[in-house]
Short mmCIF file of C-alpha atoms and ligand atoms in Angstrom, two decimals:
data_model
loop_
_atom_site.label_atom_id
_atom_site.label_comp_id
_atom_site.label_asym_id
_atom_site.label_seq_id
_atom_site.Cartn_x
_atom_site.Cartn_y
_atom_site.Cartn_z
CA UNK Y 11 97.71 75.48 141.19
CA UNK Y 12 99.39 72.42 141.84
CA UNK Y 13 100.48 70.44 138.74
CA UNK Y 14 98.61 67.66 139.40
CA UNK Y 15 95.42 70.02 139.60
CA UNK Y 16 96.84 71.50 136.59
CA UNK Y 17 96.71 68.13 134.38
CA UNK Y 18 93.06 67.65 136.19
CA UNK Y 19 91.87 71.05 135.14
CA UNK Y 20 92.89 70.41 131.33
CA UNK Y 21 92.08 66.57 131.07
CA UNK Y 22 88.46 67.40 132.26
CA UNK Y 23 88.32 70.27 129.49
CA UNK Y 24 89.79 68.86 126.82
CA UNK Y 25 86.22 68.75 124.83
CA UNK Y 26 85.82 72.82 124.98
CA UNK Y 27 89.84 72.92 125.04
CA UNK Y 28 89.80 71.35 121.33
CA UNK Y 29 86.77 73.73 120.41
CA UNK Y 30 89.15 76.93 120.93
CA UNK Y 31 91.64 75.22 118.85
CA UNK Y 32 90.26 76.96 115.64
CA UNK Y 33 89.56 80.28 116.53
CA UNK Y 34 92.45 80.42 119.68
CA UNK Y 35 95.26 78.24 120.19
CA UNK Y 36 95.75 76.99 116.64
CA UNK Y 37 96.85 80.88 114.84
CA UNK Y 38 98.49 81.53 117.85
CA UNK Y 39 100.71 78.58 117.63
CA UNK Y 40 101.21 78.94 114.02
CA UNK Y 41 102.08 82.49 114.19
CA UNK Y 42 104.82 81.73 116.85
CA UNK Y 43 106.25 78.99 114.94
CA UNK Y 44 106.23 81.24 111.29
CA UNK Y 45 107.90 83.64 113.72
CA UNK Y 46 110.23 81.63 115.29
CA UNK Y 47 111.95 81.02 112.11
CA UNK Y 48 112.70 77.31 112.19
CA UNK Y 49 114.81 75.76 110.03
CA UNK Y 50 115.09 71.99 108.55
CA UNK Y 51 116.74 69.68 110.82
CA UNK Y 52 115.95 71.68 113.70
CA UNK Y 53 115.61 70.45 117.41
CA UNK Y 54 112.68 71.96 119.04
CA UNK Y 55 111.22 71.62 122.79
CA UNK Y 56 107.38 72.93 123.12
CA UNK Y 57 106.58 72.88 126.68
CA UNK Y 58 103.32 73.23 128.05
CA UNK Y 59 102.63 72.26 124.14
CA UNK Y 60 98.53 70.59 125.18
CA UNK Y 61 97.61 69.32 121.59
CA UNK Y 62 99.69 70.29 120.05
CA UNK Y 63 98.64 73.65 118.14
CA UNK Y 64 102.47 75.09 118.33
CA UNK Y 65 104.35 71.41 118.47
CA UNK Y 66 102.58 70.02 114.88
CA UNK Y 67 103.52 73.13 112.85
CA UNK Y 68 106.98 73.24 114.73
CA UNK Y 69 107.50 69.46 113.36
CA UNK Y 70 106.12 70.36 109.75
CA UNK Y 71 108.53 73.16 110.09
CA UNK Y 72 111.67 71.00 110.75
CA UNK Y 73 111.08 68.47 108.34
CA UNK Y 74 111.90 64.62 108.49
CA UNK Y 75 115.37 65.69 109.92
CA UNK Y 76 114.36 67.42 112.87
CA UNK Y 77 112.47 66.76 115.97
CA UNK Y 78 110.16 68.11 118.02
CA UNK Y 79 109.30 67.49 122.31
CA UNK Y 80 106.20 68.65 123.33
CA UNK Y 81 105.77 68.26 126.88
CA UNK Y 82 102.67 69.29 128.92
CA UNK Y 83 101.07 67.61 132.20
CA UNK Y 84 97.65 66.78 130.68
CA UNK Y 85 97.75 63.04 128.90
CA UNK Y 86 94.13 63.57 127.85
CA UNK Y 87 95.56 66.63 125.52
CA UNK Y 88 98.68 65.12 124.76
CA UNK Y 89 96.50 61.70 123.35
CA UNK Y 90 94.74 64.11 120.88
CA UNK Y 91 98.06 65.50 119.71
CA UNK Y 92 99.32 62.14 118.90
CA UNK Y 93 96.27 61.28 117.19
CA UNK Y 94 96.74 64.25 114.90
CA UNK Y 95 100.36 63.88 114.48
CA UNK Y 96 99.63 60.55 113.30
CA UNK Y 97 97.09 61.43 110.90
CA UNK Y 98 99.44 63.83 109.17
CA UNK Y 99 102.37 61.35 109.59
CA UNK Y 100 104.52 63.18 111.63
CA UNK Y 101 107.39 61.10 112.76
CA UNK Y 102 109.42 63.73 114.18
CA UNK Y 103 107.43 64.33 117.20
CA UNK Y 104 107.23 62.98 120.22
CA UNK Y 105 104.24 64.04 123.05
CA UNK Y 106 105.52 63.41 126.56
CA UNK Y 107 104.00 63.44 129.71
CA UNK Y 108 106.22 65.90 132.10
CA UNK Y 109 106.69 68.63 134.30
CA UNK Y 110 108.55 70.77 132.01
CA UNK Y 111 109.94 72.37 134.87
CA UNK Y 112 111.52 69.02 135.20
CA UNK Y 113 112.31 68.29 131.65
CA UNK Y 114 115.67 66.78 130.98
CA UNK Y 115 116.56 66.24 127.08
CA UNK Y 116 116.88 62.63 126.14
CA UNK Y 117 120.50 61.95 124.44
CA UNK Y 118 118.34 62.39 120.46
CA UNK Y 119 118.85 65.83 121.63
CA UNK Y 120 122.17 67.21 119.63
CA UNK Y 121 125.00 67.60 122.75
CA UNK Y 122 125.01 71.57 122.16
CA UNK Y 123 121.10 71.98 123.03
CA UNK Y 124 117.54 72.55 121.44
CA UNK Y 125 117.86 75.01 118.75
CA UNK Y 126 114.48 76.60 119.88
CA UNK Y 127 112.08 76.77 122.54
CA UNK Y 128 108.19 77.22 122.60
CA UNK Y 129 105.85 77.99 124.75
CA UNK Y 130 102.16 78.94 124.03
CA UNK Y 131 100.34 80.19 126.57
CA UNK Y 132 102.02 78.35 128.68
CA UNK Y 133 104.86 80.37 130.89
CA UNK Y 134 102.24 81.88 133.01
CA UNK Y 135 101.28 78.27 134.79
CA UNK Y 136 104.61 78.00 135.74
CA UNK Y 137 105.97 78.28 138.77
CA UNK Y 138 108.57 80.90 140.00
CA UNK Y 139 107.93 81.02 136.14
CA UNK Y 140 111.60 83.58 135.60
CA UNK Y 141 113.50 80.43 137.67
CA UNK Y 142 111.94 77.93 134.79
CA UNK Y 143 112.10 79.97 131.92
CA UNK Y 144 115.41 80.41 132.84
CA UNK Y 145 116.23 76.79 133.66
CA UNK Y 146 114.57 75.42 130.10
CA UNK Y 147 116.97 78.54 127.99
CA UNK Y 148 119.82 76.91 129.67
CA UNK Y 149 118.55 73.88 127.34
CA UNK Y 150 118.99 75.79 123.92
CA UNK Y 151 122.32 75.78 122.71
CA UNK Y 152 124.17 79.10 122.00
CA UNK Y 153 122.26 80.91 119.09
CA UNK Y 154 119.48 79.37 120.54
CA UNK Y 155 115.58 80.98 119.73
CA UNK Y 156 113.07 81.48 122.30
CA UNK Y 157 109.71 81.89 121.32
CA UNK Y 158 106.24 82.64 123.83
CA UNK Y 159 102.68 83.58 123.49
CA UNK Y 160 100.72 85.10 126.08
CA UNK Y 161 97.40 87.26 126.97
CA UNK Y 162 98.11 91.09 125.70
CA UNK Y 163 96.91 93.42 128.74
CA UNK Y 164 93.01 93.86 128.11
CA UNK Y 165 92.07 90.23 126.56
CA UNK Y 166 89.74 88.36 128.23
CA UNK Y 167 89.26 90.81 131.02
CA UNK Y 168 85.47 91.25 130.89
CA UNK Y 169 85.20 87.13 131.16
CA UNK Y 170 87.29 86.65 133.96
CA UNK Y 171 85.47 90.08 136.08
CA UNK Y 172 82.09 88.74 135.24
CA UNK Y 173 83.08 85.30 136.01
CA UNK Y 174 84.77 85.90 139.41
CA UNK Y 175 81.43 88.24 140.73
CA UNK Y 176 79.40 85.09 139.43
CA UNK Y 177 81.44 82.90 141.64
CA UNK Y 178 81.81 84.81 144.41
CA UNK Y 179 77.83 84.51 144.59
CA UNK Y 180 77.85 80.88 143.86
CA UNK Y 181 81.09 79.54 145.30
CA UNK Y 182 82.11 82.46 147.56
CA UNK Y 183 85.20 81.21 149.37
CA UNK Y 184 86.45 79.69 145.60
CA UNK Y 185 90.03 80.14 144.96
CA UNK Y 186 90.45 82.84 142.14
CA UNK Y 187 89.93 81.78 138.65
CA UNK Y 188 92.61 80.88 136.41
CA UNK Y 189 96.30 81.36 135.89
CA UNK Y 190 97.95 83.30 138.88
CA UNK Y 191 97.61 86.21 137.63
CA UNK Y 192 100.54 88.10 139.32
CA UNK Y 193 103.34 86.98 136.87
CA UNK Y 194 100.92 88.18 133.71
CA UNK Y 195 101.89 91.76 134.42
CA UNK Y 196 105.10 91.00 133.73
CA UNK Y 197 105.24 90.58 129.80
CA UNK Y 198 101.47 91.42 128.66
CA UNK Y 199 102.34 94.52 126.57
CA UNK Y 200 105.06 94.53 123.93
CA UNK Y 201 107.47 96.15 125.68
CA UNK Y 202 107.44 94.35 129.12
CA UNK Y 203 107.22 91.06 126.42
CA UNK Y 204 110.52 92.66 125.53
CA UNK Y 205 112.02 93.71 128.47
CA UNK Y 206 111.33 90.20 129.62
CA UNK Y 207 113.27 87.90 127.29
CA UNK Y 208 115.87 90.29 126.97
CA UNK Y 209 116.11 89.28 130.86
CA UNK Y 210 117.01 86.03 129.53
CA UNK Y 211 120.34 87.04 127.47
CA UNK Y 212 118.35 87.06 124.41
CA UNK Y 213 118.63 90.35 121.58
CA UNK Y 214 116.70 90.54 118.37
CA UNK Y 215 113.46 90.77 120.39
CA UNK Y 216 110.50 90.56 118.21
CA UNK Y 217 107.08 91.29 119.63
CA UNK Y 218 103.67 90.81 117.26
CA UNK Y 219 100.59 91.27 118.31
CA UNK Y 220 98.11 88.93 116.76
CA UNK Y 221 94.40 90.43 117.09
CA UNK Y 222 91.37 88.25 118.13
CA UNK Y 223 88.34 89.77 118.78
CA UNK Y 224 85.72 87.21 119.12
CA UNK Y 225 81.66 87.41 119.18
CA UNK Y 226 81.09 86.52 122.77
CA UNK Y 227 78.85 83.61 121.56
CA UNK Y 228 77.30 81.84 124.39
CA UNK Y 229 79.30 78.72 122.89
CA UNK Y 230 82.76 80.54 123.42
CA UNK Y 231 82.11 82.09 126.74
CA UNK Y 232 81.60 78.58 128.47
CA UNK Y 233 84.14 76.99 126.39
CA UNK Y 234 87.10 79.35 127.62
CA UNK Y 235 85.56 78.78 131.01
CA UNK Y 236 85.46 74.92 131.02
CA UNK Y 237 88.41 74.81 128.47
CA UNK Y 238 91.45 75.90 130.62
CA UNK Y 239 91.95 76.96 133.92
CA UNK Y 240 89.21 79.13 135.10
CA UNK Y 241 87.67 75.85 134.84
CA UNK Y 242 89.37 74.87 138.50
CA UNK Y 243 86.44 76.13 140.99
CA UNK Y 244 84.39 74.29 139.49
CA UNK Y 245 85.83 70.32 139.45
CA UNK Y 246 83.68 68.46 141.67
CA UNK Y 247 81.28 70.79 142.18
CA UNK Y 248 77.20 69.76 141.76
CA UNK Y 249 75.74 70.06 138.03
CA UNK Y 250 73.10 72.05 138.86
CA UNK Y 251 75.45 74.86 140.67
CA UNK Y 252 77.56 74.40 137.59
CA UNK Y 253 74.47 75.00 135.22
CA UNK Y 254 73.32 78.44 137.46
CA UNK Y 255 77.33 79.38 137.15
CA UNK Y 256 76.76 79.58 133.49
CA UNK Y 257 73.23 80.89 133.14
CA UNK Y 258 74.48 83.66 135.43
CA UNK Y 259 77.62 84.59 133.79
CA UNK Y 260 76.00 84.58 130.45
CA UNK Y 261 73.03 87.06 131.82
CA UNK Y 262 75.69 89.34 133.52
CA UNK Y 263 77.99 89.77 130.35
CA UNK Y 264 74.84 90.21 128.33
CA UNK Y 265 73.63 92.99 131.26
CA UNK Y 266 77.63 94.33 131.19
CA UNK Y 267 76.91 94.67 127.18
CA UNK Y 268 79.80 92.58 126.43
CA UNK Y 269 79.64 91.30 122.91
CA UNK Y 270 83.00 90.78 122.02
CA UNK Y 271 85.55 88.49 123.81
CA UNK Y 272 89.18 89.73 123.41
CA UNK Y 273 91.69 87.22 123.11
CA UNK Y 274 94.49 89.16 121.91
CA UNK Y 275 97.91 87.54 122.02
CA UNK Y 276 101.17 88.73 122.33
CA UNK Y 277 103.77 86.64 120.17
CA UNK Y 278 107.54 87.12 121.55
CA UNK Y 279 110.74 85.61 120.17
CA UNK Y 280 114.66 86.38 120.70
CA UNK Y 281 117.52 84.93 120.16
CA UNK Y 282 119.90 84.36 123.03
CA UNK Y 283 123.05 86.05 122.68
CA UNK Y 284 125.65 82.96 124.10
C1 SAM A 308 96.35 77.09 127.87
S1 SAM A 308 97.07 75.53 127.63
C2 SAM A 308 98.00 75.81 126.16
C3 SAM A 308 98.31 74.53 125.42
C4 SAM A 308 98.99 74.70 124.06
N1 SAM A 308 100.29 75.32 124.17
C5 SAM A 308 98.12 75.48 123.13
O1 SAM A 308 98.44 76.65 122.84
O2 SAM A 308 97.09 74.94 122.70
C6 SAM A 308 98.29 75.43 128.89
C7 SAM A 308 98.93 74.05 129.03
O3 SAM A 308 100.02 74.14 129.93
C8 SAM A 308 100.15 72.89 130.55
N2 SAM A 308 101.04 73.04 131.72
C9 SAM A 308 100.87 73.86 132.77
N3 SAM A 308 101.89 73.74 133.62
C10 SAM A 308 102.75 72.83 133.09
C11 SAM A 308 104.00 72.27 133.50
N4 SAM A 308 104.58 72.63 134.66
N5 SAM A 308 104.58 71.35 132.71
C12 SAM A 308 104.00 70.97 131.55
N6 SAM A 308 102.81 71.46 131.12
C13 SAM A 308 102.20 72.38 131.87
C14 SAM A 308 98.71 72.51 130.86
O4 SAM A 308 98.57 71.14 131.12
C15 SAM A 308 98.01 72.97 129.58
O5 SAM A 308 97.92 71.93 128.65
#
């Protein structure tokens, strides 16, 4: 996907996107940022950061003296951060509206680089994602932490199967649902999480895995569809076909006896070793 379908995908679903914050996004984020070790005073970038569920504890984290960047595509997501950061009267961080495959640091960033990095379920949207990963490390400075979430091998497997036979019926010719699933191979068990950053010059790998088994409430099921990007067959298509996309996926899970939605996360963090 394109990024301006990207930022079109997640503006549309920011109602069911701020739904999964609770039970999804928001442990995740804190669990990478507890892991990630930050300390006061540190300078943080959080790209593909949406609301915020990584970038707010990352600024509570660094205190007054540090500052955080969260950069992500979708304005609509990056409004409700601000409002939330402003609630809780965090100063420290900024949302910005960028590519972060792009992302240059403005000069509040110390000279020697960010001292961390985070992504949450983000790397997987980006393109040639080892070339951008790779470009955004080269922002840290040495000593630098890296920390990522992503999809451990297994979660939400039944959802996207039952979803792509649903569309195949409805929308047969659709492009397939969600993240390009290709790169996910690549770091969705601990070890190949592992193997992965290490890639990046990075030792003292630590890989957690953060369990999430959800009830497969009708609810959830249509907000993880219309809340990220399996969302993407369906912009601009009729309500009605939209309305048989969902009564069908929810009868086929239910005939597939799936009651539980797995939406466990890997949580990966090094430290680089220049
Ligand atoms: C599944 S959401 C995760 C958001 C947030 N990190 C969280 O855990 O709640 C993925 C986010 O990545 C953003 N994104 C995808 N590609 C991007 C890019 N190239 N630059 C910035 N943001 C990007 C999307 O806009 C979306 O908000």
């Amino acid at each position: 996907m394109s990024a301006e379908q990207l930022a079109a995908v997640f503006n549309a679903g920011i109602r069911e996107f701020t739904r999964l914050t609770p039970q999804i996004w928001g442990p995740a984020g804190q669990s990478l940022i507890a892991q990630l070790r930050l300390r006061p005073g540190d300078a943080v970038l959080d790209v593909c950061s949406g609301a915020g569920a990584s970038a707010l504890p990352a600024a509570a984290a660094v205190g007054p003296d540090g500052l955080v960047h969260a950069v992500d595509l979708a304005d609509d997501l990056l409004e409700e951060g601000r409002l939330v950061a402003s609630d809780r009267a965090l100063h420290n961080l900024d949302f910005v509206r960028a590519d972060a495959t792009e992302w240059e640091p403005p000069s509040t960033v110390p000279d020697a680089g960010y001292d961390a990095l985070a992504c949450s379920y983000g790397v997987f949207f980006l393109p040639h994602v080892d070339q951008s990963v790779n470009r955004l490390v080269q922002l840290l400075r040495p000593g630098g932490k890296v920390g990522v979430t992503v999809w451990r091998r297994g979660a939400l497997t039944d959802l996207r199967r039952a979803y792509t036979d649903v569309l195949a019926r409805h929308l047969p010719g659709a492009a397939p649902s969600g993240a390009d699933p290709s790169p996910l191979s690549r770091f969705d068990t601990a070890d190949a999480l592992t193997d992965w950053l290490t890639g990046f010059g990075a030792h003292t790998v630590e890989v957690t895995e953060l369990s999430n088994l959800l009830p497969a409430t009708p609810q959830l099921v249509w907000d993880l569809v219309l809340g990220g990007a399996l969302r993407a067959p369906l912009l601009g298509c009729d309500d009605a076909v939209v309305e048989k996309v969902r009564l069908d996926l929810l009868a086929l899970l239910t005939e597939r006896d799936v009651e539980t939605i797995d939406a466990t996360t890997l949580i990966g963090t090094a430290v680089l070793d220049r």
